[in-house]
XYZ file of C-alpha atoms in Angstrom:
665
model
C 0.000 0.000 0.000
C 1.260 3.449 -0.959
C 2.295 5.782 1.894
C 0.771 9.282 1.538
C 3.200 12.194 1.439
C 2.959 15.095 3.862
C 1.348 17.342 1.229
C -1.125 14.633 0.250
C -2.119 14.174 3.912
C -2.665 17.924 4.284
C -4.816 18.028 1.102
C -7.099 15.163 2.092
C -7.400 16.469 5.634
C -8.591 19.859 4.368
C -10.898 18.176 1.814
C -12.538 16.076 4.520
C -13.029 19.190 6.632
C -14.579 21.065 3.704
C -16.875 18.152 2.891
C -17.846 17.919 6.551
C -18.785 21.619 6.623
C -20.816 21.297 3.444
C -22.570 18.216 4.772
C -23.439 20.013 7.994
C -24.793 22.989 6.068
C -26.858 20.698 3.824
C -28.072 18.738 6.840
C -29.160 21.917 8.642
C -30.841 23.291 5.522
C -32.686 20.015 4.904
C -34.140 19.912 8.410
C -35.064 23.598 8.271
C -37.089 22.925 5.132
C -38.743 19.858 6.647
C -39.629 21.631 9.885
C -40.915 24.600 7.907
C -43.036 22.192 5.824
C -41.281 23.288 2.635
C -41.037 20.621 -0.086
C -37.509 19.568 -0.996
C -36.924 19.120 -4.726
C -40.691 18.822 -5.137
C -42.169 17.999 -8.498
C -45.463 19.500 -9.566
C -48.290 17.486 -8.049
C -52.054 17.728 -8.469
C -54.769 16.659 -6.033
C -56.509 13.333 -6.637
C -59.670 15.191 -7.662
C -57.900 16.703 -10.663
C -57.048 13.572 -12.579
C -58.028 11.765 -15.766
C -61.782 11.858 -16.258
C -62.413 14.755 -13.910
C -65.646 16.727 -14.215
C -65.215 20.478 -13.651
C -68.061 22.868 -12.905
C -69.306 24.687 -15.989
C -70.047 28.409 -16.317
C -67.877 29.534 -13.411
C -64.243 30.250 -12.611
C -62.652 26.931 -11.658
C -59.580 26.734 -9.457
C -56.757 24.415 -10.460
C -54.286 23.905 -7.651
C -51.460 21.748 -6.457
C -47.952 21.642 -5.023
C -44.450 22.297 -6.342
C -41.017 23.596 -5.353
C -41.249 26.973 -3.576
C -41.199 29.859 -6.098
C -41.544 27.455 -9.002
C -43.257 28.888 -12.105
C -46.287 26.827 -13.120
C -48.305 27.036 -16.330
C -51.705 25.436 -17.026
C -52.841 25.021 -20.617
C -56.325 23.908 -21.645
C -58.156 24.451 -24.934
C -55.384 26.786 -26.195
C -55.675 28.988 -23.093
C -52.633 29.244 -20.819
C -52.643 30.431 -17.222
C -49.498 31.042 -15.180
C -48.800 31.198 -11.481
C -45.912 30.871 -9.005
C -45.735 28.496 -6.046
C -45.568 30.221 -2.680
C -42.936 29.699 0.040
C -44.675 26.478 1.104
C -44.927 25.109 -2.400
C -48.660 25.756 -2.828
C -49.935 27.149 -6.107
C -53.271 27.783 -7.771
C -54.791 29.419 -10.817
C -58.364 30.105 -11.910
C -59.643 29.049 -15.322
C -62.053 31.246 -17.205
C -65.599 29.821 -17.297
C -66.199 26.973 -19.753
C -69.503 25.904 -21.244
C -70.646 22.335 -20.711
C -68.789 19.883 -22.888
C -65.498 18.239 -23.657
C -63.466 16.130 -23.539
C -60.456 18.363 -23.001
C -56.847 17.715 -22.102
C -54.988 19.949 -19.666
C -51.224 20.315 -19.407
C -49.610 21.494 -16.160
C -45.919 22.363 -16.481
C -43.101 23.415 -14.191
C -39.945 21.448 -13.503
C -41.952 18.469 -14.692
C -45.106 18.140 -16.797
C -48.467 16.483 -16.111
C -51.236 15.919 -18.647
C -54.819 15.356 -17.479
C -56.999 13.698 -20.107
C -60.700 13.291 -20.774
C -61.845 16.360 -18.800
C -65.530 17.319 -18.998
C -67.221 20.526 -17.936
C -70.683 20.067 -16.479
C -72.522 19.968 -13.167
C -70.692 18.898 -9.987
C -72.618 17.876 -6.875
C -71.364 16.800 -3.458
C -73.316 13.851 -2.033
C -72.746 13.429 1.690
C -74.214 11.830 4.792
C -74.358 8.366 6.284
C -75.239 4.882 5.079
C -78.319 5.669 3.007
C -76.203 8.070 0.940
C -73.253 5.690 0.864
C -75.367 2.621 -0.044
C -74.038 1.327 -3.378
C -76.067 0.200 -6.370
C -75.102 -3.422 -5.727
C -77.129 -3.369 -2.487
C -80.295 -2.323 -4.303
C -79.583 -4.134 -7.570
C -82.500 -6.625 -7.438
C -85.037 -3.888 -8.225
C -82.898 -1.981 -10.737
C -81.609 -4.600 -13.169
C -82.760 -2.785 -16.300
C -81.278 0.506 -15.077
C -77.949 -1.190 -14.417
C -77.887 -2.883 -17.823
C -78.495 0.437 -19.596
C -76.171 2.517 -17.416
C -73.243 3.061 -19.803
C -72.826 6.829 -20.045
C -69.491 8.602 -20.253
C -71.213 11.850 -19.234
C -72.017 10.532 -15.760
C -68.964 10.158 -13.530
C -68.398 9.506 -9.858
C -65.537 10.198 -7.452
C -65.855 8.299 -4.168
C -63.927 9.916 -1.311
C -61.818 7.485 0.767
C -63.310 6.916 4.208
C -60.782 8.422 6.590
C -60.787 10.636 9.661
C -58.367 13.159 11.147
C -58.842 15.171 14.330
C -55.583 17.128 14.256
C -55.773 19.061 11.006
C -57.662 19.646 7.802
C -56.139 17.463 5.098
C -55.280 18.944 1.731
C -55.643 15.810 -0.405
C -56.965 12.258 -0.380
C -54.795 9.169 -0.197
C -56.392 7.825 -3.361
C -59.473 8.114 -5.520
C -60.341 8.434 -9.190
C -63.150 9.486 -11.492
C -65.128 6.576 -12.946
C -67.624 6.819 -15.804
C -70.921 4.992 -15.444
C -71.256 1.498 -16.865
C -72.865 -1.719 -15.584
C -69.683 -2.763 -13.783
C -68.496 0.531 -12.302
C -71.843 1.700 -10.942
C -72.084 -1.337 -8.696
C -69.964 0.718 -6.281
C -71.572 4.108 -7.009
C -73.846 5.547 -4.356
C -77.345 4.631 -5.555
C -78.787 7.995 -4.531
C -75.939 9.869 -6.217
C -76.164 7.804 -9.406
C -79.904 8.175 -9.928
C -79.656 11.901 -9.166
C -76.848 12.290 -11.707
C -78.743 10.275 -14.304
C -81.861 12.414 -14.009
C -79.817 15.620 -14.099
C -77.998 14.432 -17.214
C -81.242 13.414 -18.915
C -82.950 16.725 -18.153
C -80.184 19.194 -19.009
C -78.033 17.111 -21.385
C -74.783 18.094 -19.677
C -72.021 16.032 -18.083
C -72.556 15.364 -14.387
C -69.926 14.590 -11.775
C -70.959 13.395 -8.334
C -68.489 13.383 -5.458
C -69.590 10.972 -2.750
C -68.290 11.816 0.721
C -70.364 9.586 2.982
C -69.823 7.103 5.793
C -72.308 4.672 7.307
C -73.315 5.419 10.890
C -71.714 8.856 10.923
C -73.445 11.526 13.055
C -73.781 15.090 11.867
C -71.142 16.404 14.292
C -68.469 14.363 12.471
C -69.062 16.537 9.379
C -68.697 19.914 11.148
C -65.519 21.993 11.437
C -63.567 22.433 14.642
C -64.328 26.165 14.735
C -68.077 25.541 14.486
C -67.912 22.798 17.106
C -66.852 25.436 19.623
C -70.555 26.327 19.797
C -71.090 22.791 21.153
C -68.561 22.425 24.000
C -69.251 18.717 24.585
C -68.414 17.922 20.949
C -65.475 20.306 20.853
C -63.917 18.710 23.935
C -64.522 15.263 22.494
C -62.653 16.250 19.349
C -59.706 17.508 21.401
C -59.619 14.226 23.293
C -59.287 12.151 20.130
C -56.338 14.129 18.837
C -54.253 11.806 20.996
C -52.949 9.000 18.763
C -51.988 6.986 21.818
C -55.595 7.080 23.014
C -56.860 5.928 19.619
C -54.325 3.113 19.388
C -54.873 1.970 22.958
C -58.651 2.070 22.629
C -58.748 0.189 19.343
C -56.143 -2.339 20.433
C -57.874 -3.086 23.724
C -61.345 -3.356 22.205
C -60.237 -5.473 19.270
C -58.455 -7.802 21.667
C -61.603 -8.200 23.770
C -63.804 -8.731 20.731
C -61.414 -11.326 19.302
C -61.316 -13.131 22.641
C -65.154 -13.188 22.701
C -65.357 -14.731 19.247
C -62.536 -17.176 19.980
C -64.351 -18.332 23.092
C -67.609 -18.573 21.148
C -65.963 -20.750 18.502
C -64.351 -22.981 21.102
C -67.650 -23.450 22.948
C -69.727 -24.093 19.825
C -70.982 -27.683 20.026
C -71.912 -27.590 16.365
C -68.242 -27.692 15.457
C -66.948 -29.469 18.522
C -69.317 -32.413 18.708
C -67.073 -35.371 19.330
C -69.106 -37.732 17.193
C -70.334 -35.755 14.196
C -70.360 -32.133 12.989
C -73.766 -30.491 12.804
C -72.873 -29.552 9.226
C -73.175 -33.165 8.195
C -76.497 -33.665 6.345
C -76.763 -37.137 7.911
C -76.540 -35.782 11.469
C -79.574 -36.891 13.483
C -81.686 -33.818 14.298
C -84.800 -35.681 15.422
C -84.797 -33.982 18.813
C -84.124 -30.450 17.554
C -86.944 -28.008 18.357
C -88.916 -26.184 15.654
C -89.110 -22.441 15.045
C -90.942 -20.545 12.327
C -88.714 -18.485 10.055
C -88.746 -15.530 9.676
C -89.049 -14.355 13.257
C -87.071 -13.258 16.270
C -86.154 -15.719 18.948
C -86.972 -13.622 22.011
C -90.480 -15.079 21.952
C -89.237 -18.661 21.857
C -87.486 -20.767 24.453
C -84.234 -19.293 23.154
C -85.244 -16.139 25.046
C -82.536 -13.462 24.791
C -79.313 -15.418 24.603
C -76.066 -14.091 23.192
C -74.207 -16.801 21.364
C -74.692 -19.209 18.469
C -77.850 -20.922 17.288
C -77.828 -23.371 14.388
C -80.841 -23.487 12.060
C -81.482 -26.319 9.656
C -84.024 -26.968 6.933
C -84.395 -29.858 4.520
C -85.905 -29.065 1.123
C -86.860 -31.401 -1.698
C -85.762 -30.131 -5.077
C -86.982 -31.224 -8.491
C -84.550 -32.964 -10.805
C -84.272 -29.926 -13.078
C -82.534 -27.951 -10.280
C -79.832 -30.540 -9.708
C -76.315 -29.237 -10.260
C -77.438 -25.758 -11.269
C -76.193 -22.428 -9.972
C -78.823 -20.974 -7.662
C -79.552 -17.835 -5.639
C -80.156 -18.319 -1.944
C -81.947 -15.401 -0.290
C -82.028 -15.512 3.505
C -83.675 -12.141 4.152
C -81.810 -10.258 6.830
C -80.394 -11.849 9.955
C -79.590 -10.416 13.369
C -76.655 -10.304 13.804
C -74.190 -12.437 11.794
C -74.459 -15.659 9.841
C -72.613 -18.361 7.952
C -74.629 -20.405 5.453
C -74.051 -23.932 4.183
C -75.845 -26.002 1.548
C -75.272 -29.746 1.644
C -72.337 -29.042 3.952
C -70.722 -26.659 1.449
C -70.080 -23.095 2.617
C -71.878 -20.568 0.379
C -71.544 -17.240 2.219
C -71.295 -15.194 5.370
C -72.260 -11.710 6.584
C -70.760 -10.156 9.700
C -73.447 -7.665 10.746
C -77.217 -7.319 10.611
C -77.977 -4.727 7.939
C -77.028 -6.176 4.527
C -79.515 -8.395 2.696
C -78.380 -11.999 2.603
C -77.945 -12.898 -1.058
C -75.745 -15.935 -1.570
C -74.836 -17.873 -4.700
C -74.929 -21.645 -4.577
C -72.234 -22.821 -7.030
C -72.876 -25.412 -9.689
C -72.696 -29.016 -8.566
C -73.962 -28.580 -4.993
C -77.726 -28.936 -5.392
C -79.152 -32.384 -6.075
C -82.507 -33.882 -6.875
C -84.492 -34.783 -3.795
C -83.388 -33.904 -0.254
C -81.026 -30.960 0.276
C -79.930 -29.520 3.615
C -79.597 -25.795 4.277
C -77.866 -24.736 7.490
C -77.636 -21.203 8.841
C -75.311 -20.648 11.789
C -76.514 -17.447 13.470
C -74.480 -15.382 15.920
C -76.438 -13.066 18.202
C -74.236 -10.377 19.704
C -76.736 -8.866 22.117
C -79.478 -11.448 22.607
C -81.853 -9.966 20.026
C -81.204 -12.553 17.326
C -83.439 -13.828 14.574
C -84.613 -13.639 10.982
C -86.147 -10.300 9.970
C -89.794 -10.649 8.839
C -91.181 -9.460 5.496
C -87.995 -10.256 3.609
C -87.343 -12.841 0.916
C -86.371 -16.357 2.003
C -86.054 -18.374 -1.193
C -83.850 -20.697 -3.219
C -84.069 -20.170 -6.979
C -82.285 -21.292 -10.121
C -84.013 -18.609 -12.172
C -86.788 -20.922 -13.308
C -87.913 -22.707 -10.165
C -88.213 -20.933 -6.814
C -88.495 -22.733 -3.486
C -90.041 -20.881 -0.542
C -87.891 -21.309 2.559
C -90.290 -19.700 5.023
C -91.914 -21.898 7.596
C -90.583 -24.460 10.022
C -86.853 -24.752 10.641
C -85.132 -26.931 13.199
C -82.716 -25.259 15.555
C -80.267 -25.992 18.340
C -78.090 -23.826 20.573
C -74.426 -24.172 19.738
C -73.021 -21.930 22.469
C -74.229 -19.431 25.047
C -72.013 -16.569 26.129
C -72.185 -15.038 29.589
C -71.991 -11.505 28.196
C -72.890 -9.739 24.929
C -70.139 -8.922 22.463
C -67.800 -6.292 23.970
C -68.676 -2.785 22.850
C -66.637 -0.986 20.225
C -65.763 2.695 20.054
C -66.231 3.933 16.498
C -63.484 6.534 16.523
C -64.186 7.501 12.926
C -67.570 8.906 13.993
C -66.156 11.306 16.575
C -66.732 15.064 16.099
C -64.856 16.869 13.360
C -62.872 13.899 12.085
C -64.705 13.361 8.796
C -64.849 17.082 8.085
C -61.054 17.277 8.267
C -60.322 14.171 6.201
C -63.247 13.765 3.794
C -64.505 17.311 3.210
C -61.569 19.689 3.639
C -59.717 18.431 0.516
C -62.833 19.302 -1.529
C -63.156 22.974 -0.677
C -61.015 24.260 -3.568
C -63.135 22.308 -6.048
C -65.964 24.322 -7.620
C -69.391 22.707 -7.200
C -73.010 23.405 -8.089
C -74.552 22.192 -4.837
C -74.786 19.560 -2.132
C -77.107 16.648 -1.334
C -77.395 15.636 2.324
C -78.885 12.309 3.475
C -78.137 11.910 7.159
C -79.921 11.880 10.495
C -80.497 8.294 11.588
C -77.527 8.512 13.967
C -78.848 11.707 15.569
C -82.482 10.769 16.225
C -81.852 10.760 19.972
C -80.613 14.379 19.769
C -83.175 16.003 17.483
C -83.409 19.275 19.421
C -79.680 19.814 18.984
C -79.976 18.897 15.303
C -82.164 21.969 14.753
C -79.106 24.154 15.204
C -76.439 21.717 14.011
C -77.864 21.330 10.507
C -78.045 25.083 9.770
C -74.566 25.439 11.272
C -73.251 22.695 9.007
C -74.774 24.392 5.962
C -73.204 27.733 6.915
C -69.911 25.964 7.640
C -69.721 24.337 4.212
C -70.846 27.444 2.344
C -68.215 29.509 4.095
C -65.440 27.118 3.148
C -66.515 26.657 -0.472
C -66.771 30.433 -0.676
C -69.239 30.270 -3.551
C -72.147 32.043 -1.876
C -75.292 30.212 -0.799
C -74.677 27.024 -2.742
C -77.880 24.957 -3.056
C -78.269 22.461 -0.234
C -80.871 19.699 -0.702
C -81.895 17.610 2.321
C -83.291 14.075 2.220
C -85.799 13.822 5.066
C -85.765 10.522 6.951
C -88.274 7.958 5.652
C -90.695 5.856 7.669
C -89.060 3.094 9.732
C -89.852 0.536 12.451
C -93.198 -1.006 13.351
C -96.294 1.154 13.000
C -98.127 1.847 16.270
C -101.867 1.922 16.711
C -101.882 4.823 19.171
C -100.101 8.212 19.115
C -96.713 8.209 20.815
C -93.681 10.433 21.046
C -91.117 9.731 18.351
C -87.437 10.585 18.055
C -87.631 10.011 14.310
C -90.500 12.472 14.003
C -88.523 15.034 15.988
C -85.529 14.599 13.687
C -87.700 14.987 10.586
C -89.060 18.158 12.130
C -85.513 19.470 12.647
C -84.794 18.776 8.974
C -87.993 20.609 8.019
C -86.965 23.640 10.070
C -83.730 23.891 8.063
C -85.837 25.221 5.180
C -85.584 28.590 6.933
C -81.997 28.682 5.630
C -81.883 30.351 2.191
C -81.395 28.230 -0.918
C -82.355 24.922 0.676
C -84.909 22.288 -0.299
C -86.387 19.194 1.332
C -87.084 15.801 -0.238
C -89.921 14.258 1.810
C -89.558 10.459 1.894
C -92.169 9.457 4.467
C -93.657 6.918 2.040
C -90.398 5.426 0.722
C -89.131 3.534 3.773
C -89.445 -0.053 4.947
C -90.613 -0.797 8.463
C -88.064 -3.578 8.869
C -85.041 -2.047 7.171
C -83.145 1.129 7.988
C -81.762 0.893 4.430
C -84.839 0.838 2.178
C -84.212 -0.326 -1.376
C -86.111 2.438 -3.175
C -83.366 4.935 -3.814
C -84.530 5.994 -7.280
C -87.576 7.849 -5.935
C -85.473 9.451 -3.183
C -83.131 10.727 -5.890
C -86.047 11.992 -7.948
C -87.346 14.057 -5.046
C -83.864 15.407 -4.366
C -83.662 16.309 -8.045
C -86.958 18.196 -7.841
C -85.473 20.246 -5.017
C -82.364 20.893 -7.088
C -84.458 21.950 -10.076
C -86.240 24.505 -7.937
C -83.296 25.863 -5.947
C -80.256 25.362 -8.170
C -81.781 25.605 -11.638
C -84.599 28.066 -10.874
C -87.302 25.970 -12.510
C -90.892 27.057 -11.833
C -92.095 23.692 -10.556
C -93.778 22.166 -7.542
C -90.708 20.614 -5.973
C -92.174 19.028 -2.849
C -95.430 18.133 -1.154
C -97.622 20.296 1.072
C -95.785 22.187 3.825
C -97.645 23.213 6.951
C -97.966 26.994 7.090
C -100.438 28.128 9.760
C -103.390 27.095 11.944
C -106.646 28.690 13.044
C -108.885 27.361 15.832
C -112.621 27.694 15.253
C -114.695 26.098 18.006
C -113.554 22.510 18.357
C -111.927 22.459 14.923
C -108.430 23.359 13.766
C -108.085 24.714 10.239
C -104.649 24.152 8.682
C -103.179 26.120 5.800
C -100.428 24.740 3.564
C -97.954 25.996 1.010
C -96.710 23.884 -1.915
C -100.208 22.622 -2.602
C -99.509 22.637 -6.337
C -102.695 21.804 -8.235
C -104.468 21.024 -4.978
C -104.558 18.764 -1.936
C -105.625 15.136 -2.336
C -106.062 11.920 -0.370
C -103.765 9.439 -2.081
C -104.746 6.183 -0.360
C -108.160 5.387 1.020
C -111.226 7.579 1.369
C -110.286 9.729 4.358
C -107.215 11.441 5.757
C -105.134 9.423 8.200
C -102.335 10.019 10.716
C -103.678 13.303 12.134
C -103.691 13.658 15.920
C -105.003 16.457 18.126
C -104.604 17.546 21.728
C -106.375 19.799 24.185
C -104.973 21.601 27.191
C -103.877 18.309 28.793
C -101.229 17.841 26.074
C -102.290 14.253 25.354
C -102.580 13.524 21.645
C -105.401 11.346 20.321
C -106.434 10.242 16.860
C -108.311 12.919 14.951
C -110.748 13.233 12.103
C -109.532 15.274 9.159
C -110.879 16.400 5.819
C -109.845 18.597 2.912
C -112.066 21.634 2.587
C -111.535 24.655 0.321
C -107.851 23.899 -0.147
C -107.259 23.554 3.595
C -107.365 20.701 6.099
C -109.902 20.715 8.919
C -108.998 18.594 11.960
C -111.143 17.695 14.982
C -112.046 15.127 17.606
C -115.504 15.452 19.174
C -114.108 14.606 22.617
C -111.783 17.625 22.545
C -113.787 20.844 22.680
C -110.844 23.200 23.111
C -108.081 22.017 20.798
C -104.574 23.376 21.259
C -102.391 21.753 18.606
C -102.292 19.208 15.807
C -99.727 16.744 14.530
C -99.504 14.899 11.242
C -97.546 11.707 10.553
C -95.843 12.169 13.908
C -94.447 8.661 14.403
C -91.447 6.499 13.614
C -93.533 4.893 10.898
C -96.759 6.727 10.037
C -97.727 3.931 7.675
C -101.099 5.383 6.677
C -100.026 8.969 5.953
C -101.959 9.961 2.837
C -102.025 13.749 2.442
C -100.470 14.652 -0.932
C -100.694 17.304 -3.576
C -102.001 16.441 -7.030
C -98.413 16.323 -8.272
C -98.077 13.122 -6.226
C -95.750 14.456 -3.542
C -96.407 13.700 0.138
C -96.942 16.309 2.842
C -94.089 16.493 5.299
C -94.773 15.370 8.878
C -95.277 18.348 11.193
C -96.459 19.571 14.578
C -98.168 22.911 15.046
C -96.344 23.174 18.381
C -92.947 23.918 16.860
């Protein structure tokens, strides 16, 4: 090895020192930029919303924005128009396009240190569709009643962007982790929000313009999750709750602990389940002797049987005789809805499972499983809270498309395992105040829109009084952040739900509907009344097309200034004359009518004692007269004031139902 000379040693020593100084300077500069949140060698980047297939709002100035190296010059070129801007000290940049008429497709080039080309851009109508599960509910969940609509759905002028379901309590996010614009076709719309799709389709058919719907919805989410931190300060209990969940350690500890307890519960349940652990023969075996198994009629809940209110596993079994022509064929097995979870087997072969109570049970029996003659269907049901069973008034059938076998009636059953406690509770952190606003709404606020659809409220029915102020606050919140004036805001009122009652009672659902009705005092809002579109036994009714139509009527009136009757009769005022109350309505259209039956139903009346009783009611001279001969001094009237006012029949001649109301508030 060569020995370095004195001069060589001096040179390399100084070089190392110089390199060390430069490295230290670079190191310090790098961390300064990171701590200052300044991008290092950033390339131009666009938000997920501005990507291939994007739909931009027509007839208005549209912001295009993104991120780059600080002070980087950025140019945007579309349809031979070029716009220039410079990134600020944090690397943020934006530019506003001149208004475009509806149409396309266009390509847009964004250039700086690098270049991005966005293809297949359309200009049209952009609507935000937000709320909880009934807004989120995809076409695939309601597909049985919309097969023809699905088959004919191909339309490049209808596009959907579904926002990733995330939460953040610490800060408003500036972009989504992922997401893309998808045009409508029979495959893609399976995952589109059904309400959003049918709304977009009707809008496209009426105005012949491209339509983009942005779905920001999450099942079970309460309204306070969609409100900003600054607005939540008006509600100290929600504001403090939001502060609490800014602690990542709390979130991790809570989720870890609860998941561990839930897993342990299910592990114990599986280990105790005699259906799997029978030492002689599995209960899945079609030849297993079930002679001594009790009988229960399906559908039905098991609280009224000798099962009582157990939490655990119950096995249900039914033998069906199939004709020879069904042997070996693919078949559809419909097992209604089940509370809470199920696993289903046909002739010992597993055909499907569902982990919670709400989805319809639609399972495919593969080819080769069914046989002529006796076939055994087994449903292993897990009840988490002791309220288990098969939901009535749903389909329970086995069909190959030609022959359909009714599965209702007597089923054998046997308890597989009983747990000492219900399933451990779970904290749904994603529903906590402010979290969805920060993660699912904030990245949208730069994106120009026409209006918003809102279908939410089921999770707030126990807090309806508070909802009266929260909903207007949410509307003001969103309008402030979009900074586009009083953007149209169309509200889907909650439909009828749960069992109808024979006598008047208080109702949280009626109170929530009333809070939604009161939001009409906010300018540029509309209400889609859905009191006749629900299902008593399903919080997720299938009929989403008519809900969308009524939302569209509201949009026509408020957003597109059409001179139409956009909703049913709205209570306006009352006058007491003797023992009768005379009610006046707006939105009567061509006149008031009784839609079902020969007389008005679902009116109640009270005197000074405050106790509501059923009332007589009739349409007279364009008004409604209400009375009960027992009450000589009436004080107030209610209409359709129930969880499920099944007989509500006051409509206008345009076929739109009157909204539930109380003259008290």
